mmCIF file of C-alpha atoms and ligand atoms in Angstrom:
data_model
loop_
_atom_site.group_PDB
_atom_site.id
_atom_site.type_symbol
_atom_site.label_atom_id
_atom_site.label_comp_id
_atom_site.label_asym_id
_atom_site.label_seq_id
_atom_site.Cartn_x
_atom_site.Cartn_y
_atom_site.Cartn_z
ATOM 1 C CA MET X 17 -29.443 27.705 -22.435
ATOM 2 C CA ILE X 18 -28.572 24.475 -24.130
ATOM 3 C CA ASP X 19 -28.365 24.272 -27.895
ATOM 4 C CA ASN X 20 -30.415 21.886 -30.008
ATOM 5 C CA ARG X 21 -27.595 19.447 -30.575
ATOM 6 C CA ARG X 22 -26.863 19.143 -26.879
ATOM 7 C CA TYR X 23 -30.562 18.747 -26.212
ATOM 8 C CA GLU X 24 -30.711 15.811 -28.639
ATOM 9 C CA TYR X 25 -27.821 14.081 -26.884
ATOM 10 C CA LEU X 26 -29.287 14.613 -23.466
ATOM 11 C CA HIS X 27 -32.648 13.466 -24.698
ATOM 12 C CA ALA X 28 -30.951 10.294 -25.980
ATOM 13 C CA MET X 29 -29.758 9.694 -22.427
ATOM 14 C CA GLY X 30 -33.384 9.894 -21.352
ATOM 15 C CA ILE X 31 -33.307 12.984 -19.146
ATOM 16 C CA PRO X 32 -36.472 14.995 -19.746
ATOM 17 C CA VAL X 33 -35.944 18.390 -18.034
ATOM 18 C CA TRP X 34 -32.628 19.334 -19.463
ATOM 19 C CA GLN X 35 -32.726 23.103 -19.486
ATOM 20 C CA GLN X 36 -33.389 23.377 -15.782
ATOM 21 C CA ARG X 37 -30.891 20.717 -14.816
ATOM 22 C CA ASP X 38 -28.247 22.188 -17.086
ATOM 23 C CA ARG X 39 -28.400 25.550 -15.300
ATOM 24 C CA GLN X 40 -28.030 23.741 -12.037
ATOM 25 C CA VAL X 41 -25.011 21.695 -13.033
ATOM 26 C CA GLU X 42 -23.202 24.478 -14.903
ATOM 27 C CA SER X 43 -22.496 25.901 -11.492
ATOM 28 C CA VAL X 44 -20.668 22.756 -10.390
ATOM 29 C CA SER X 45 -17.145 23.744 -9.544
ATOM 30 C CA LEU X 46 -14.210 21.415 -9.529
ATOM 31 C CA GLN X 47 -13.241 23.037 -6.237
ATOM 32 C CA ALA X 48 -16.295 21.453 -4.662
ATOM 33 C CA PHE X 49 -14.757 18.047 -5.146
ATOM 34 C CA THR X 50 -12.223 16.343 -2.956
ATOM 35 C CA PRO X 51 -8.705 17.490 -3.808
ATOM 36 C CA LEU X 52 -6.553 15.224 -5.902
ATOM 37 C CA GLU X 53 -4.213 14.695 -2.928
ATOM 38 C CA LYS X 54 -6.945 12.704 -1.193
ATOM 39 C CA THR X 55 -6.283 9.551 -3.111
ATOM 40 C CA ILE X 56 -6.810 5.970 -2.143
ATOM 41 C CA PRO X 57 -3.542 4.158 -1.448
ATOM 42 C CA LEU X 58 -2.523 1.111 -3.399
ATOM 43 C CA SER X 59 -3.363 -1.966 -1.386
ATOM 44 C CA SER X 60 -0.637 -4.486 -0.723
ATOM 45 C CA GLY X 61 -2.605 -7.092 -2.680
ATOM 46 C CA ALA X 62 -2.283 -5.263 -5.994
ATOM 47 C CA MET X 63 -0.341 -6.904 -8.816
ATOM 48 C CA THR X 64 2.869 -5.301 -9.940
ATOM 49 C CA ASP X 65 2.084 -6.173 -13.599
ATOM 50 C CA SER X 66 5.754 -6.874 -14.250
ATOM 51 C CA ASP X 67 4.605 -9.760 -16.396
ATOM 52 C CA PHE X 68 2.880 -7.447 -18.840
ATOM 53 C CA GLY X 69 4.998 -4.313 -18.460
ATOM 54 C CA LEU X 70 6.861 -4.535 -21.741
ATOM 55 C CA LEU X 71 4.151 -5.840 -24.024
ATOM 56 C CA ASP X 72 3.138 -3.746 -27.033
ATOM 57 C CA TRP X 73 -0.448 -3.619 -28.277
ATOM 58 C CA PRO X 74 -0.357 -6.721 -30.521
ATOM 59 C CA ALA X 75 1.415 -8.828 -27.870
ATOM 60 C CA LEU X 76 -0.950 -7.679 -25.131
ATOM 61 C CA GLU X 77 -3.999 -8.310 -27.295
ATOM 62 C CA GLN X 78 -2.738 -11.798 -28.072
ATOM 63 C CA ARG X 79 -2.147 -12.541 -24.361
ATOM 64 C CA VAL X 80 -5.694 -11.496 -23.533
ATOM 65 C CA ALA X 81 -7.099 -13.533 -26.430
ATOM 66 C CA GLN X 82 -5.294 -16.644 -25.190
ATOM 67 C CA CYS X 83 -5.693 -15.983 -21.462
ATOM 68 C CA GLN X 84 -6.389 -19.003 -19.245
ATOM 69 C CA LEU X 85 -5.507 -17.365 -15.915
ATOM 70 C CA CYS X 86 -8.913 -17.982 -14.327
ATOM 71 C CA GLY X 87 -12.024 -20.105 -14.685
ATOM 72 C CA LEU X 88 -13.883 -17.482 -16.759
ATOM 73 C CA ALA X 89 -11.807 -18.705 -19.715
ATOM 74 C CA GLN X 90 -13.870 -21.910 -19.665
ATOM 75 C CA THR X 91 -17.217 -20.219 -20.130
ATOM 76 C CA ARG X 92 -16.484 -17.242 -22.417
ATOM 77 C CA THR X 93 -16.992 -17.264 -26.172
ATOM 78 C CA GLN X 94 -13.962 -15.023 -26.497
ATOM 79 C CA SER X 95 -12.165 -12.495 -24.337
ATOM 80 C CA VAL X 96 -13.050 -8.846 -24.934
ATOM 81 C CA PHE X 97 -9.959 -6.682 -25.092
ATOM 82 C CA GLY X 98 -11.005 -3.075 -25.577
ATOM 83 C CA VAL X 99 -11.951 -0.626 -28.286
ATOM 84 C CA GLY X 100 -11.382 2.964 -29.325
ATOM 85 C CA ASP X 101 -8.604 5.479 -29.683
ATOM 86 C CA ARG X 102 -5.349 4.117 -28.324
ATOM 87 C CA GLN X 103 -4.196 7.691 -27.746
ATOM 88 C CA ALA X 104 -7.430 8.797 -26.118
ATOM 89 C CA GLU X 105 -7.538 11.437 -23.404
ATOM 90 C CA LEU X 106 -10.448 9.652 -21.711
ATOM 91 C CA PHE X 107 -10.121 5.981 -20.695
ATOM 92 C CA ILE X 108 -13.312 4.246 -19.647
ATOM 93 C CA ILE X 109 -13.393 1.132 -17.477
ATOM 94 C CA GLY X 110 -16.549 -0.966 -17.208
ATOM 95 C CA GLU X 111 -17.069 -4.115 -15.185
ATOM 96 C CA ALA X 112 -17.047 -7.125 -17.514
ATOM 97 C CA PRO X 113 -18.345 -7.980 -20.986
ATOM 98 C CA GLY X 114 -22.044 -8.734 -21.329
ATOM 99 C CA VAL X 115 -23.543 -11.483 -23.485
ATOM 100 C CA ASP X 116 -23.574 -9.366 -26.664
ATOM 101 C CA ASP X 117 -20.024 -8.180 -26.028
ATOM 102 C CA ASP X 118 -18.855 -11.754 -25.508
ATOM 103 C CA GLN X 119 -20.409 -12.716 -28.843
ATOM 104 C CA GLN X 120 -19.032 -9.752 -30.785
ATOM 105 C CA GLY X 121 -15.667 -9.361 -29.045
ATOM 106 C CA GLU X 122 -16.245 -5.680 -28.287
ATOM 107 C CA PRO X 123 -17.154 -4.002 -24.967
ATOM 108 C CA PHE X 124 -20.429 -2.140 -24.506
ATOM 109 C CA VAL X 125 -22.159 -3.104 -27.750
ATOM 110 C CA GLY X 126 -25.632 -3.874 -26.341
ATOM 111 C CA LEU X 127 -28.290 -1.612 -24.875
ATOM 112 C CA THR X 128 -25.910 -0.617 -22.103
ATOM 113 C CA GLY X 129 -23.424 0.409 -24.751
ATOM 114 C CA GLN X 130 -25.990 2.589 -26.485
ATOM 115 C CA LEU X 131 -26.545 4.444 -23.245
ATOM 116 C CA LEU X 132 -22.796 4.811 -22.737
ATOM 117 C CA ASN X 133 -22.520 6.265 -26.252
ATOM 118 C CA ALA X 134 -25.283 8.755 -25.415
ATOM 119 C CA MET X 135 -23.502 9.700 -22.189
ATOM 120 C CA LEU X 136 -20.327 10.407 -24.140
ATOM 121 C CA GLN X 137 -22.187 12.387 -26.784
ATOM 122 C CA ALA X 138 -23.704 14.517 -24.051
ATOM 123 C CA ILE X 139 -20.208 15.877 -23.325
ATOM 124 C CA GLY X 140 -19.290 16.147 -26.990
ATOM 125 C CA LEU X 141 -17.384 12.882 -27.378
ATOM 126 C CA GLN X 142 -17.869 10.107 -29.906
ATOM 127 C CA ARG X 143 -17.285 6.506 -28.874
ATOM 128 C CA ARG X 144 -14.312 6.294 -31.238
ATOM 129 C CA GLN X 145 -12.598 9.231 -29.500
ATOM 130 C CA VAL X 146 -12.252 7.449 -26.140
ATOM 131 C CA TYR X 147 -10.760 4.113 -25.129
ATOM 132 C CA ILE X 148 -13.207 1.615 -23.598
ATOM 133 C CA THR X 149 -12.395 -1.591 -21.774
ATOM 134 C CA ASN X 150 -13.407 -3.556 -18.672
ATOM 135 C CA SER X 151 -11.777 -4.523 -15.401
ATOM 136 C CA LEU X 152 -12.516 -8.142 -16.409
ATOM 137 C CA LYS X 153 -11.928 -9.259 -19.962
ATOM 138 C CA CYS X 154 -14.307 -12.248 -19.958
ATOM 139 C CA LEU X 155 -18.045 -12.653 -19.575
ATOM 140 C CA PRO X 156 -18.876 -14.069 -16.142
ATOM 141 C CA PRO X 157 -21.461 -16.870 -16.199
ATOM 142 C CA ARG X 158 -25.025 -15.921 -15.244
ATOM 143 C CA GLN X 159 -25.468 -15.137 -11.537
ATOM 144 C CA HIS X 160 -21.711 -15.300 -11.001
ATOM 145 C CA VAL X 161 -20.273 -12.213 -9.332
ATOM 146 C CA PRO X 162 -16.598 -12.122 -10.327
ATOM 147 C CA SER X 163 -14.311 -12.689 -7.376
ATOM 148 C CA ALA X 164 -11.473 -10.428 -6.301
ATOM 149 C CA GLU X 165 -9.088 -13.170 -7.414
ATOM 150 C CA GLU X 166 -10.571 -13.253 -10.937
ATOM 151 C CA ALA X 167 -10.231 -9.489 -11.118
ATOM 152 C CA ARG X 168 -6.665 -9.672 -9.836
ATOM 153 C CA GLN X 169 -5.724 -12.054 -12.640
ATOM 154 C CA CYS X 170 -6.960 -9.490 -15.149
ATOM 155 C CA GLN X 171 -5.362 -6.504 -13.504
ATOM 156 C CA GLY X 172 -2.051 -6.632 -15.336
ATOM 157 C CA TYR X 173 -3.877 -6.419 -18.656
ATOM 158 C CA LEU X 174 -5.751 -3.314 -17.578
ATOM 159 C CA SER X 175 -2.642 -1.668 -16.130
ATOM 160 C CA ARG X 176 -0.756 -2.239 -19.364
ATOM 161 C CA GLN X 177 -3.633 -0.844 -21.446
ATOM 162 C CA ILE X 178 -3.606 2.288 -19.283
ATOM 163 C CA ALA X 179 0.174 2.580 -19.583
ATOM 164 C CA LEU X 180 0.000 2.281 -23.367
ATOM 165 C CA VAL X 181 -2.839 4.782 -23.806
ATOM 166 C CA GLN X 182 -1.554 7.283 -21.213
ATOM 167 C CA PRO X 183 -4.959 8.989 -20.881
ATOM 168 C CA LYS X 184 -5.497 12.294 -19.119
ATOM 169 C CA LEU X 185 -8.458 10.936 -17.175
ATOM 170 C CA ILE X 186 -9.918 7.546 -16.256
ATOM 171 C CA LEU X 187 -13.672 7.185 -15.771
ATOM 172 C CA VAL X 188 -14.763 4.041 -13.944
ATOM 173 C CA LEU X 189 -18.327 2.812 -14.392
ATOM 174 C CA GLY X 190 -20.010 1.035 -11.533
ATOM 175 C CA GLN X 191 -19.236 -0.281 -8.100
ATOM 176 C CA HIS X 192 -17.716 -3.639 -9.067
ATOM 177 C CA ALA X 193 -15.303 -2.023 -11.495
ATOM 178 C CA VAL X 194 -14.134 0.605 -9.038
ATOM 179 C CA HIS X 195 -13.666 -2.004 -6.334
ATOM 180 C CA HIS X 196 -11.496 -4.046 -8.687
ATOM 181 C CA VAL X 197 -9.477 -1.061 -9.855
ATOM 182 C CA LEU X 198 -8.900 0.554 -6.454
ATOM 183 C CA HIS X 199 -8.878 -2.616 -4.316
ATOM 184 C CA ILE X 200 -11.414 -1.241 -1.887
ATOM 185 C CA ASP X 201 -15.017 -1.976 -0.946
ATOM 186 C CA THR X 202 -16.262 1.559 -0.332
ATOM 187 C CA PRO X 203 -19.818 2.072 -1.650
ATOM 188 C CA LEU X 204 -19.866 3.834 -5.008
ATOM 189 C CA ALA X 205 -22.030 6.654 -3.697
ATOM 190 C CA ALA X 206 -19.215 7.619 -1.312
ATOM 191 C CA LEU X 207 -16.652 7.623 -4.123
ATOM 192 C CA ARG X 208 -18.630 9.760 -6.570
ATOM 193 C CA GLY X 209 -17.414 13.338 -6.674
ATOM 194 C CA GLN X 210 -13.987 12.475 -5.342
ATOM 195 C CA ARG X 211 -11.010 13.052 -7.563
ATOM 196 C CA LEU X 212 -9.093 9.837 -7.098
ATOM 197 C CA THR X 213 -6.056 8.391 -8.821
ATOM 198 C CA GLU X 214 -5.488 5.039 -10.475
ATOM 199 C CA PRO X 215 -2.982 3.292 -8.173
ATOM 200 C CA GLN X 216 -0.474 2.007 -10.739
ATOM 201 C CA SER X 217 -0.257 5.033 -13.029
ATOM 202 C CA GLY X 218 -1.256 7.936 -10.777
ATOM 203 C CA ILE X 219 -3.635 9.114 -13.513
ATOM 204 C CA PRO X 220 -6.696 11.068 -12.215
ATOM 205 C CA LEU X 221 -9.763 8.885 -11.881
ATOM 206 C CA LEU X 222 -13.459 9.608 -11.479
ATOM 207 C CA VAL X 223 -16.227 7.176 -10.641
ATOM 208 C CA THR X 224 -19.829 7.240 -11.758
ATOM 209 C CA TYR X 225 -22.832 4.943 -11.939
ATOM 210 C CA HIS X 226 -22.801 2.119 -14.457
ATOM 211 C CA PRO X 227 -25.125 2.560 -17.483
ATOM 212 C CA ASP X 228 -26.693 -0.790 -16.612
ATOM 213 C CA TYR X 229 -27.718 0.664 -13.268
ATOM 214 C CA LEU X 230 -29.075 3.752 -15.027
ATOM 215 C CA LEU X 231 -31.310 1.564 -17.187
ATOM 216 C CA LYS X 232 -32.860 0.275 -13.966
ATOM 217 C CA SER X 233 -32.694 3.541 -12.011
ATOM 218 C CA PRO X 234 -33.142 6.371 -14.543
ATOM 219 C CA ALA X 235 -33.455 8.937 -11.751
ATOM 220 C CA GLU X 236 -29.690 8.630 -11.228
ATOM 221 C CA LYS X 237 -29.017 10.000 -14.726
ATOM 222 C CA ALA X 238 -28.969 13.471 -13.252
ATOM 223 C CA ALA X 239 -26.123 12.469 -10.927
ATOM 224 C CA VAL X 240 -24.225 10.960 -13.840
ATOM 225 C CA TRP X 241 -24.679 14.153 -15.809
ATOM 226 C CA VAL X 242 -22.975 16.047 -12.991
ATOM 227 C CA ASP X 243 -20.105 13.526 -13.015
ATOM 228 C CA LEU X 244 -19.776 13.837 -16.784
ATOM 229 C CA LEU X 245 -19.535 17.609 -16.560
ATOM 230 C CA VAL X 246 -16.753 17.250 -14.011
ATOM 231 C CA ALA X 247 -14.988 14.831 -16.366
ATOM 232 C CA LYS X 248 -15.351 17.327 -19.206
ATOM 233 C CA LYS X 249 -13.957 20.152 -17.087
ATOM 234 C CA MET X 250 -11.008 18.029 -16.000
ATOM 235 C CA LEU X 251 -10.250 17.079 -19.603
ATOM 236 C CA GLN X 252 -10.457 20.700 -20.697
ATOM 237 C CA ALA X 253 -8.207 21.783 -17.823
ATOM 238 C CA LYS X 254 -5.623 19.155 -18.782
ATOM 239 C CA ALA X 255 -5.774 20.315 -22.389
ATOM 240 C CA GLY X 256 -5.295 23.919 -21.265
ATOM 241 C CA VAL X 257 -8.731 25.013 -22.533
HETATM 242 N N1 URA D 306 -20.605 -4.410 -21.313
HETATM 243 C C1 URA D 306 -19.314 -4.162 -21.000
HETATM 244 O O1 URA D 306 -18.434 -4.262 -21.849
HETATM 245 N N2 URA D 306 -19.026 -3.809 -19.747
HETATM 246 C C2 URA D 306 -19.937 -3.664 -18.788
HETATM 247 O O2 URA D 306 -19.583 -3.322 -17.658
HETATM 248 C C3 URA D 306 -21.273 -3.918 -19.136
HETATM 249 C C4 URA D 306 -21.593 -4.286 -20.403
#
């Protein structure tokens, strides 16, 4: 049975039949997922990030704020660095800032962000307890799907953020983000449920649907709930719980 607090969180995510679904997902075993050894190799096109490898937080933040490495710098209001606990166990990677994020300089502040917060609360985490950033640090113009080259220019920033935080687990939201991070074009549905690793750091990585997608396809919230429970189990296992 789920307690009242958990019910409130799940309700905030918009899933109506929680008790039934909870029983179903409690039986999810980590063993059912692809072993960690089955990781996706680093593609030869990946950046080495040597340019960013020694930067501390203030220097890295300043580089991102002043970045002119691609054309997105011309259309953004400001770059959006990241937010949260810089010693977090869970590191979340979204795709790119939205309009609200671009205005406020913080990732996931709009409606999508509210759903992300609810997703985190559902596994007992507050937004401030995780680290949240994007594979791209600048808002892409309307109708513009960021290119692999634009993502590649941003990759050193992300790698350095991961190296500084040293999380126990990385959770990637959405197909574009996972393609940028892993340098592949495998459909997201095929990557869900696999225990992957982030190529540069070797840190375990899970993939789930983007909250934006969930706003349009609420039926997939059940799948995300399963992914979140796996993430929770992996975090607990790493913490020796
Ligand atoms: N806001 C973000 O910061 N990232 C996304 O992927 C979507 C909205």
